[in-house]
PDB file of C-alpha atoms in Angstrom:
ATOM      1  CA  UNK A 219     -18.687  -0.116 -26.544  1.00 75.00           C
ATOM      2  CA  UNK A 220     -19.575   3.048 -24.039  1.00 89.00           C
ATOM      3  CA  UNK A 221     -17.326   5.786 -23.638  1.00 95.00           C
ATOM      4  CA  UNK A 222     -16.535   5.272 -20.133  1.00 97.00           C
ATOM      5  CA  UNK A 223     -15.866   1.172 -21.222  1.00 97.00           C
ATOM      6  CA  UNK A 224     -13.640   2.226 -24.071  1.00 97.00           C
ATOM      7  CA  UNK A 225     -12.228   4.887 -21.231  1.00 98.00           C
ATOM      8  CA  UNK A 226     -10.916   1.735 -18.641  1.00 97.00           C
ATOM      9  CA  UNK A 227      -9.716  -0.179 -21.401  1.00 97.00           C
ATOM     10  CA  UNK A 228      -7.537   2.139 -22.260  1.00 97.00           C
ATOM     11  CA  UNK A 229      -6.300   2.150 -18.773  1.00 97.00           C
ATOM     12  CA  UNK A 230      -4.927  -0.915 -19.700  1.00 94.00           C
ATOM     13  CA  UNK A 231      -1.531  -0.477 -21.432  1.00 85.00           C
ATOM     14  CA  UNK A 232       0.422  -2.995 -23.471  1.00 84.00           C
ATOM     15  CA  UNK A 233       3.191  -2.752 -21.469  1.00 86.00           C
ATOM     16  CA  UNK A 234       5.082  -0.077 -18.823  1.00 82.00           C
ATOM     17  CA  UNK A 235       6.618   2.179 -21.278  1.00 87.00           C
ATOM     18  CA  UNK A 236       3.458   2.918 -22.770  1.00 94.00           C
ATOM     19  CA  UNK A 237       1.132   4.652 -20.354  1.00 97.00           C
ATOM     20  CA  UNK A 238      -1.919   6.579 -21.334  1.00 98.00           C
ATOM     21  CA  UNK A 239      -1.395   9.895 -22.355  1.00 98.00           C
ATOM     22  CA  UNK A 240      -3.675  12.616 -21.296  1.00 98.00           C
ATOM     23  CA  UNK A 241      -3.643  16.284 -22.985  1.00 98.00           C
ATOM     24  CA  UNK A 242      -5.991  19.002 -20.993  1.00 98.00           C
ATOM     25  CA  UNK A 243      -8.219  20.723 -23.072  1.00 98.00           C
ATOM     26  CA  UNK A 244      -9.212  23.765 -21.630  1.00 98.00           C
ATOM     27  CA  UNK A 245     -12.002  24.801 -24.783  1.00 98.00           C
ATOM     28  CA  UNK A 246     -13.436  22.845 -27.742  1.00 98.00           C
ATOM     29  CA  UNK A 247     -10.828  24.269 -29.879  1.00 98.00           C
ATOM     30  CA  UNK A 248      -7.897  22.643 -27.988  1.00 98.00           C
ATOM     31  CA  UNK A 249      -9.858  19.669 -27.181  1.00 98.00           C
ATOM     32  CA  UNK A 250     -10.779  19.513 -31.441  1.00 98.00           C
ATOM     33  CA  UNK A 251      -7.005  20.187 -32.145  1.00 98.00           C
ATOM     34  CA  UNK A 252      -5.905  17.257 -29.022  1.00 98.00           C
ATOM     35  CA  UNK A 253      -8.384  15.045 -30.280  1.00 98.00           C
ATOM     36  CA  UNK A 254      -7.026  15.615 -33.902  1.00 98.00           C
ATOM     37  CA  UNK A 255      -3.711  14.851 -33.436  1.00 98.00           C
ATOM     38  CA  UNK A 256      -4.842  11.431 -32.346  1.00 98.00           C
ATOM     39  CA  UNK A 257      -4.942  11.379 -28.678  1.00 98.00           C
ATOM     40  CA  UNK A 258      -7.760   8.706 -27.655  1.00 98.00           C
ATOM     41  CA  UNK A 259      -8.898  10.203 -24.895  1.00 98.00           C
ATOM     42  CA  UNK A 260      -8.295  13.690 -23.105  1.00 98.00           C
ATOM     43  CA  UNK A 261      -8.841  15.107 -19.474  1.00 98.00           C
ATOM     44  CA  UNK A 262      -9.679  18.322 -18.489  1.00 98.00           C
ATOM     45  CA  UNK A 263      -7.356  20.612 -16.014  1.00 98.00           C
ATOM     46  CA  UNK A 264      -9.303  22.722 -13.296  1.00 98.00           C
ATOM     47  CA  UNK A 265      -6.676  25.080 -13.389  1.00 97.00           C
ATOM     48  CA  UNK A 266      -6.501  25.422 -17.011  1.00 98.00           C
ATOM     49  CA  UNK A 267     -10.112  25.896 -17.858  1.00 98.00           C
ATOM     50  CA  UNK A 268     -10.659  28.474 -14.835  1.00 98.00           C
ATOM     51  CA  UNK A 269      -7.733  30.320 -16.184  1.00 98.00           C
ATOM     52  CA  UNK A 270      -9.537  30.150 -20.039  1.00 97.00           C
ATOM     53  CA  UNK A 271     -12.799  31.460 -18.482  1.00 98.00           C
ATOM     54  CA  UNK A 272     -11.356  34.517 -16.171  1.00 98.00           C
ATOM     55  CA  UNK A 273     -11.215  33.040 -12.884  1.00 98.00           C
ATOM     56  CA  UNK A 274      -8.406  32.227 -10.742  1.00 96.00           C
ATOM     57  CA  UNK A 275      -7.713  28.418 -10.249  1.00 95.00           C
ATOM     58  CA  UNK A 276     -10.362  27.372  -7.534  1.00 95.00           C
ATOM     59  CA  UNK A 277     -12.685  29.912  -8.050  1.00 97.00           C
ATOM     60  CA  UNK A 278     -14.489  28.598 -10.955  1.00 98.00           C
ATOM     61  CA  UNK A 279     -18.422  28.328 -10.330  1.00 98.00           C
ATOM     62  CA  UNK A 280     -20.031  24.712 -10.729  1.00 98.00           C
ATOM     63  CA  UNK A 281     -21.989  25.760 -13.144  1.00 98.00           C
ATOM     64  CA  UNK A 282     -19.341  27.619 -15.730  1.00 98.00           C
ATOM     65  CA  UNK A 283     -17.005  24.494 -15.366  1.00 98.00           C
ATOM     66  CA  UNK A 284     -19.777  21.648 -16.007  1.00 98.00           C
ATOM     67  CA  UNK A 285     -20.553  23.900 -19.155  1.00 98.00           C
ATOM     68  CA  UNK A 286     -17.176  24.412 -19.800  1.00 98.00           C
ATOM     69  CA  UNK A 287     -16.884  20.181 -19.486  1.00 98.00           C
ATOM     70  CA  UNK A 288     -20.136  20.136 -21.770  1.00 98.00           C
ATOM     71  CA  UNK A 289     -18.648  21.844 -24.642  1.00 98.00           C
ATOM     72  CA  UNK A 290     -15.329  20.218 -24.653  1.00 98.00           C
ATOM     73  CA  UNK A 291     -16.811  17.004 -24.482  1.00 98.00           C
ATOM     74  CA  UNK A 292     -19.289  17.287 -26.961  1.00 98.00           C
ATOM     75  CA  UNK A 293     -16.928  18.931 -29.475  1.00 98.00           C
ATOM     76  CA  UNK A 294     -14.682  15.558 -30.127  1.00 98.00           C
ATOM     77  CA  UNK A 295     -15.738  12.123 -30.434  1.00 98.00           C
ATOM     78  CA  UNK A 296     -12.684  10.704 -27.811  1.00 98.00           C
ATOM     79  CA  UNK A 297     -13.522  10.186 -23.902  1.00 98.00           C
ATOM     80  CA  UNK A 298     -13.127  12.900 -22.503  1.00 98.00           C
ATOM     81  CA  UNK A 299     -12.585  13.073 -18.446  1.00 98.00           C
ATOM     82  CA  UNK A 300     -13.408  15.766 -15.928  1.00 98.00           C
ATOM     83  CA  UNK A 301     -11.538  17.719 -12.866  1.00 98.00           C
ATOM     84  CA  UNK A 302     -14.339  18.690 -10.917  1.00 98.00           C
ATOM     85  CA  UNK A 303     -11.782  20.130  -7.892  1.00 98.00           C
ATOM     86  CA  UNK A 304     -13.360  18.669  -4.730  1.00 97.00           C
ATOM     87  CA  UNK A 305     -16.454  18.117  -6.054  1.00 98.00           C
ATOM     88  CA  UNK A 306     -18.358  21.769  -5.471  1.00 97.00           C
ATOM     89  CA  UNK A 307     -19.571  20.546  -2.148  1.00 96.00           C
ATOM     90  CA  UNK A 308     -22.804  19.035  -3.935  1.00 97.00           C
ATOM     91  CA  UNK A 309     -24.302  15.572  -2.909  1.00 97.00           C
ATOM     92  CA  UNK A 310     -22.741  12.764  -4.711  1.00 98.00           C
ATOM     93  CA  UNK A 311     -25.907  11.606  -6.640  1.00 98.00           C
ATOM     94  CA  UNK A 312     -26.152  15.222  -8.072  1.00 98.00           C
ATOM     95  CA  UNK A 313     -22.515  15.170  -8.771  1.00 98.00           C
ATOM     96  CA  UNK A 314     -22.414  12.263 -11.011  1.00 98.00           C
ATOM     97  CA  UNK A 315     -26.096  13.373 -12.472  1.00 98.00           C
ATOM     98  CA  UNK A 316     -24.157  16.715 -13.705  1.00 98.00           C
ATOM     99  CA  UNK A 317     -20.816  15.127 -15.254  1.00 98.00           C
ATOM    100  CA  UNK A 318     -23.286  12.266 -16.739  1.00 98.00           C
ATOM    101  CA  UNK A 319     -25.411  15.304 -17.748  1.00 98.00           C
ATOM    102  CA  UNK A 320     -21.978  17.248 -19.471  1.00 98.00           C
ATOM    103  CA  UNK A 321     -20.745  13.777 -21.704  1.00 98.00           C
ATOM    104  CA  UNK A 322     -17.639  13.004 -18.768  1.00 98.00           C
ATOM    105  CA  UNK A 323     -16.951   9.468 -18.928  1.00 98.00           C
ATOM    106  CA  UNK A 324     -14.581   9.757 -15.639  1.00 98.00           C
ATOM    107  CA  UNK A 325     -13.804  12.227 -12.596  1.00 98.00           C
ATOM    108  CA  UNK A 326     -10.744  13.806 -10.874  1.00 98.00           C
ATOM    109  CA  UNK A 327     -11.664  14.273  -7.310  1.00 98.00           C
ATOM    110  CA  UNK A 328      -9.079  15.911  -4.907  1.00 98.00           C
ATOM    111  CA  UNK A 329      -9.087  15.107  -1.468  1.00 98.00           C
ATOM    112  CA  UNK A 330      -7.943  18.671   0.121  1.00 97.00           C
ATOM    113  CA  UNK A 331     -10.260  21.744   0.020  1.00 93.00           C
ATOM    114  CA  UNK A 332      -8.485  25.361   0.311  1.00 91.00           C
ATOM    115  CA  UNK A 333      -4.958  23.821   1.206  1.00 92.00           C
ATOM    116  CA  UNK A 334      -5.994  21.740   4.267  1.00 96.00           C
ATOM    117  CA  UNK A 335      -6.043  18.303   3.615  1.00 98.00           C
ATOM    118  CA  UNK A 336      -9.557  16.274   4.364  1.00 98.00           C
ATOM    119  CA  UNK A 337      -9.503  13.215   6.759  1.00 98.00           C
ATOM    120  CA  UNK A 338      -8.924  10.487   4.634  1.00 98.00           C
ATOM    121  CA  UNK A 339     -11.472   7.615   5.967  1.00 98.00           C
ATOM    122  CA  UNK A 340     -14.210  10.818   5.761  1.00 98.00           C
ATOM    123  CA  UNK A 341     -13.278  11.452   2.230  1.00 98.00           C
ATOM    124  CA  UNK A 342     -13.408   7.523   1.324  1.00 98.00           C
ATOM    125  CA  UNK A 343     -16.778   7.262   2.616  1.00 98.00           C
ATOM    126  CA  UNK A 344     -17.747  10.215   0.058  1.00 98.00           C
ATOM    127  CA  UNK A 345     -15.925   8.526  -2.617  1.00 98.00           C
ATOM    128  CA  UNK A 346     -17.410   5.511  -1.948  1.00 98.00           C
ATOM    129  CA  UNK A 347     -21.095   7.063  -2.541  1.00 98.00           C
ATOM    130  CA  UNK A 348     -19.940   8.723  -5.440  1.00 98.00           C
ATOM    131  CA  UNK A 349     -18.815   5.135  -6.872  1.00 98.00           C
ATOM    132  CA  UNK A 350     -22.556   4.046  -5.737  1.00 98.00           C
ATOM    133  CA  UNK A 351     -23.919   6.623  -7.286  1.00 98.00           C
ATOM    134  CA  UNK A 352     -22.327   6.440 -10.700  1.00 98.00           C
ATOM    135  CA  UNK A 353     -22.403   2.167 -10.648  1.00 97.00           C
ATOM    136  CA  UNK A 354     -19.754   1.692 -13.651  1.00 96.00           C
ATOM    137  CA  UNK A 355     -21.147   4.747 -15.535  1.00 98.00           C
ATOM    138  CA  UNK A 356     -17.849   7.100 -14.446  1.00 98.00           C
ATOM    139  CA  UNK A 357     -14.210   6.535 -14.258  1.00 98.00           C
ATOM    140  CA  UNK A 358     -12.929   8.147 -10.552  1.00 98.00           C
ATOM    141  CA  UNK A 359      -9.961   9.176 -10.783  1.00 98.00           C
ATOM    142  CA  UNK A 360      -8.903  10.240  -6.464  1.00 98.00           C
ATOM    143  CA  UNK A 361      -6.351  12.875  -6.483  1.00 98.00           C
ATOM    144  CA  UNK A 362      -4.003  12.521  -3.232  1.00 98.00           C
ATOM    145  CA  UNK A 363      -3.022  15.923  -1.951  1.00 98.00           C
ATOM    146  CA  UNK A 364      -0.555  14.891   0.262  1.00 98.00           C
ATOM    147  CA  UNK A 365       2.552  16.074  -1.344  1.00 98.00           C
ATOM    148  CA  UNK A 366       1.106  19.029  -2.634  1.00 96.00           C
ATOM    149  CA  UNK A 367       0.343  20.270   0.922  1.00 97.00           C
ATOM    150  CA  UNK A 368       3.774  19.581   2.190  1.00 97.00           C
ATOM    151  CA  UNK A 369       3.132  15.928   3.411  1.00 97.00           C
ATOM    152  CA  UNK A 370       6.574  15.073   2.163  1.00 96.00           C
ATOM    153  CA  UNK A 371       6.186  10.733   3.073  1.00 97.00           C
ATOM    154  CA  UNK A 372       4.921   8.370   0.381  1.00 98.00           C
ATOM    155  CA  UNK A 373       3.471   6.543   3.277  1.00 98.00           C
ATOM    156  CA  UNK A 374       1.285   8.716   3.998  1.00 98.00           C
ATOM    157  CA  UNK A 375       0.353   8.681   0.196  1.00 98.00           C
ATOM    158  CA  UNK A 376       0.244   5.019  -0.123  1.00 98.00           C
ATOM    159  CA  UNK A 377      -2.600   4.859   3.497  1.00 98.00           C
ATOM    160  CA  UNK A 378      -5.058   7.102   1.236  1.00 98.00           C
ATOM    161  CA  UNK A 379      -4.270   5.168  -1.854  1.00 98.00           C
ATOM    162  CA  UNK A 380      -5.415   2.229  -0.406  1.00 98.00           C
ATOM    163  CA  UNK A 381      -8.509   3.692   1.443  1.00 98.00           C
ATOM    164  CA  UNK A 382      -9.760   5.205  -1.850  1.00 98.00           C
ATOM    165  CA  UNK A 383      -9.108   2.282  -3.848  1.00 98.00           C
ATOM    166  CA  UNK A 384     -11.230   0.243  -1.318  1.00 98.00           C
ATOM    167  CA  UNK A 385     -13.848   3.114  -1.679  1.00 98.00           C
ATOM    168  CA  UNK A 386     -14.460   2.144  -5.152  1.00 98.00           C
ATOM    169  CA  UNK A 387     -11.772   4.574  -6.896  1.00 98.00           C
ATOM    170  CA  UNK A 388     -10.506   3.386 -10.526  1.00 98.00           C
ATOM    171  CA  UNK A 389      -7.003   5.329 -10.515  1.00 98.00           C
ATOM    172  CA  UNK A 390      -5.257   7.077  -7.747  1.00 98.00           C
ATOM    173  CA  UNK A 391      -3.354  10.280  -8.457  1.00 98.00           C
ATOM    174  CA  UNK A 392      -0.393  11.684  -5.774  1.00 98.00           C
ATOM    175  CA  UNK A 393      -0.428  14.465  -7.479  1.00 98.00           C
ATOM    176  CA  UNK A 394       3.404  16.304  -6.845  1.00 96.00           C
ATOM    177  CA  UNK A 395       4.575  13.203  -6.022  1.00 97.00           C
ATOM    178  CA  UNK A 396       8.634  13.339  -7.015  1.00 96.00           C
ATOM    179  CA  UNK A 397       9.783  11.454  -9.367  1.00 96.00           C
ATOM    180  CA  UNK A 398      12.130   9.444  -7.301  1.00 97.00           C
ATOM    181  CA  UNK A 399       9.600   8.052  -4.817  1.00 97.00           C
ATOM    182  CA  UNK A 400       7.007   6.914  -8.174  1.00 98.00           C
ATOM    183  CA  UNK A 401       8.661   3.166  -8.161  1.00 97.00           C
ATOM    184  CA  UNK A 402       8.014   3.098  -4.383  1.00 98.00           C
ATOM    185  CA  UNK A 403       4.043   4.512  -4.413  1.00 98.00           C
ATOM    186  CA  UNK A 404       3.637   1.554  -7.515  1.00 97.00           C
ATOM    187  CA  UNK A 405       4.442  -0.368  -5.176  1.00 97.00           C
ATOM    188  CA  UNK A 406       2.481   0.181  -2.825  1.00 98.00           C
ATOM    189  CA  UNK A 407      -0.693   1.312  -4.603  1.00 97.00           C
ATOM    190  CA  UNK A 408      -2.991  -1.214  -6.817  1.00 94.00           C
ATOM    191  CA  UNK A 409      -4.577  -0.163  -9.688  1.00 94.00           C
ATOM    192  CA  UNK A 410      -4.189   2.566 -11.878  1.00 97.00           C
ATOM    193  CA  UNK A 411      -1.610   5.407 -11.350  1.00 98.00           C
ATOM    194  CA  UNK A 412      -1.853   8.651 -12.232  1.00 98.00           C
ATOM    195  CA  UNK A 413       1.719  11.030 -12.775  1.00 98.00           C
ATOM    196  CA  UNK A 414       2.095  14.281 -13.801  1.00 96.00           C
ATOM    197  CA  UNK A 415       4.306  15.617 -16.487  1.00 96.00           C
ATOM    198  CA  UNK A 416       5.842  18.817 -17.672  1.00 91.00           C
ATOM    199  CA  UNK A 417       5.821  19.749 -21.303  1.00 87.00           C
ATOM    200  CA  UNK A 418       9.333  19.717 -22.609  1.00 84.00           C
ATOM    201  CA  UNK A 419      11.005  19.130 -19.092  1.00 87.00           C
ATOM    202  CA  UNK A 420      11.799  16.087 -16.661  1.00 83.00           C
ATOM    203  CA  UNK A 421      11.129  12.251 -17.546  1.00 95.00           C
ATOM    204  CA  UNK A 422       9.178  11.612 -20.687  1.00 95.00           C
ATOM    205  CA  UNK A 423       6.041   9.790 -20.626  1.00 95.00           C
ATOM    206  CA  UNK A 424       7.512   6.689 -21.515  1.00 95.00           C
ATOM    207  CA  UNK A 425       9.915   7.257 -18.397  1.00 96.00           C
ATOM    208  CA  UNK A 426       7.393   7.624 -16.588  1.00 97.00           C
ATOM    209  CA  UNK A 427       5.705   4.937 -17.431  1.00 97.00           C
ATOM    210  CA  UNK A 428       8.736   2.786 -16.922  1.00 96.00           C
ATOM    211  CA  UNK A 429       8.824   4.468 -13.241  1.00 96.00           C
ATOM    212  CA  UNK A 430       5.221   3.407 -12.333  1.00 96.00           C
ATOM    213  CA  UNK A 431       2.763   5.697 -14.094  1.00 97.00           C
ATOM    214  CA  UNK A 432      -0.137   4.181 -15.461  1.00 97.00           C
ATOM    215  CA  UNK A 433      -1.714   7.647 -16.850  1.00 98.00           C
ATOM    216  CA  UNK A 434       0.435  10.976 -17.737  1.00 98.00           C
ATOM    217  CA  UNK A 435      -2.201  14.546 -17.254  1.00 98.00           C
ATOM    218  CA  UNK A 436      -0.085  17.688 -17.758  1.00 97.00           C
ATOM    219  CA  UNK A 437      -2.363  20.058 -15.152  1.00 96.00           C
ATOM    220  CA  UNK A 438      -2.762  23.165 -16.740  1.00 96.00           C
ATOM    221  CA  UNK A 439       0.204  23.091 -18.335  1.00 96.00           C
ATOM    222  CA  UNK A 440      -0.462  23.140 -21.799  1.00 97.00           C
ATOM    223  CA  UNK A 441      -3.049  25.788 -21.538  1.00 97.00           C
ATOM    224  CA  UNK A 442       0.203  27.911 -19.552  1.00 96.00           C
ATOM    225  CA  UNK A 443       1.956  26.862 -22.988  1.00 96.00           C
ATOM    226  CA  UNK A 444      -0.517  28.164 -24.798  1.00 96.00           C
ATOM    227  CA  UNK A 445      -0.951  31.881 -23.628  1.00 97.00           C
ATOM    228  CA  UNK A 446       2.490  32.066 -23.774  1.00 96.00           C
ATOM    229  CA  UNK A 447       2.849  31.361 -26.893  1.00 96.00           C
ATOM    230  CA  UNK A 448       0.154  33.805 -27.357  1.00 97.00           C
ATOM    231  CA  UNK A 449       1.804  36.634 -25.738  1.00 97.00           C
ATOM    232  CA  UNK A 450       4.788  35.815 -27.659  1.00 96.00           C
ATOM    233  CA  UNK A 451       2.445  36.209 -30.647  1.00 96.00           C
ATOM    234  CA  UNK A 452       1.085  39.740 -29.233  1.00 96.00           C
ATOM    235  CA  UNK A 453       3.969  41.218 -28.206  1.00 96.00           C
ATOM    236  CA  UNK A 454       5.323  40.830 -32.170  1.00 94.00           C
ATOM    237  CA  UNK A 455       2.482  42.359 -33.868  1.00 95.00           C
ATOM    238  CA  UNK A 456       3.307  45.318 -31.233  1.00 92.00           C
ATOM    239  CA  UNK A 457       6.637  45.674 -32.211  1.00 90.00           C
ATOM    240  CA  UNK A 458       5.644  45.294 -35.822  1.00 89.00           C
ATOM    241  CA  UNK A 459       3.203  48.063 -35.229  1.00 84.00           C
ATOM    242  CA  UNK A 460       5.671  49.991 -33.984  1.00 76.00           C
ATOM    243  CA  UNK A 461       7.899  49.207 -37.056  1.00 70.00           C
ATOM    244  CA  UNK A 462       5.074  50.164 -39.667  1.00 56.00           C
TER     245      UNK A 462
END
């Protein structure tokens, strides 16, 4: 079975309180350490991998993230998916050639581009040449920006859910979406749904999974975790510097 076959099944969940949990690698070494805590598959943040390469979220070049996508991926031997932001502005044939080309078995495409969201029947014609393009080769995963740019009604949500899923898109993601409209957009939405969590805070994945979510990602949150924890680390070897 292919990566991007064993990928979908996993989409596929034995039953609501058991959705797919995704941790974000942002290197090899937290994809290795993800990957070896048995996680079956893992999907990369934007955000977190900009951040662990010196750029602010946004302003990562194609080229450093699909390298950045290469090494994670080819340092663990679980699916490992891809934010690729909006896409870089390249044609969709060359997109999917470069995430094929990194070891991606699926996609997270957003549908806003510097806080202004994109017209939604425009954006489902891309995402429908980006399915073309990729045949059943990638897993698309189309982020909704709505509530994330202040769009505050799930019907909104719910008209480019159903757009993008008729575009060809495997999972739909409202990303910001609160957690008391979730039952409402599974209702609403077929196919695959895509909720983000917080590490330590709000509904667990299970909850969430009892609320509607298909598939838990984390953003860049457990990269934030991490260099946190690592300033916690450098700020005691000052003091015991200062001690010694």
């Amino acid at each position: 079975m292919s990566g991007v076959e064993t990928f979908r099944r996993l989409h596929r969940r034995p039953s609501p309180e058991e959705p797919l949990v995704l941790p974000g690698p942002w290197d090899a070494a937290s994809a290795r350490a993800f990957a070896d805590a048995g996680f079956p598959a893992l999907a990369t943040p934007s955000a977190g991998v900009a951040a662990s390469l010196g750029y602010a979220d946004g302003r990562t070049p194609a080229e450093e993230m699909f390298a950045a996508v290469a090494r994670i991926a080819r340092s663990v031997d679980v699916p490992v998916s891809a934010d690729v932001e909006d896409g870089y502005g390249l044609p969709p044939k060359e997109l999917v050639e470069r995430l094929l080309e990194a070891g991606a078995v699926g996609c997270n495409l957003e549908d806003s581009n510097g806080g202004v969201l994109k017209d939604p029947r425009a954006h489902a014609d891309w995402l429908a040449e980006v399915r073309s393009a990729a045949a059943d080769r990638l897993f698309v995963n189309a982020r909704i920006d709505t509530f994330a740019q202040g769009v505050t009604d799930p019907a909104r949500a719910i008209e480019r859910a159903a757009l993008y899923v008729a575009a060809g898109a495997d999972c739909v993601y409202p990303i910001g979406a609160p957690v008391a409209v979730l039952p409402l957009l599974r209702s609403g939405i077929q196919g695959p749904l895509n909720v983000s969590a917080k590490v330590g805070e709000g509904p667990t994945p299970a909850e969430l999974g009892g609320l509607g979510a298909t598939r838990v990602t984390f953003g860049p949150g457990l990269q934030r975790r991490a260099t946190a924890a690592a300033k916690e680390i450098a700020a005691r070897l000052r003091q015991e510097q200062g001690q010694g």
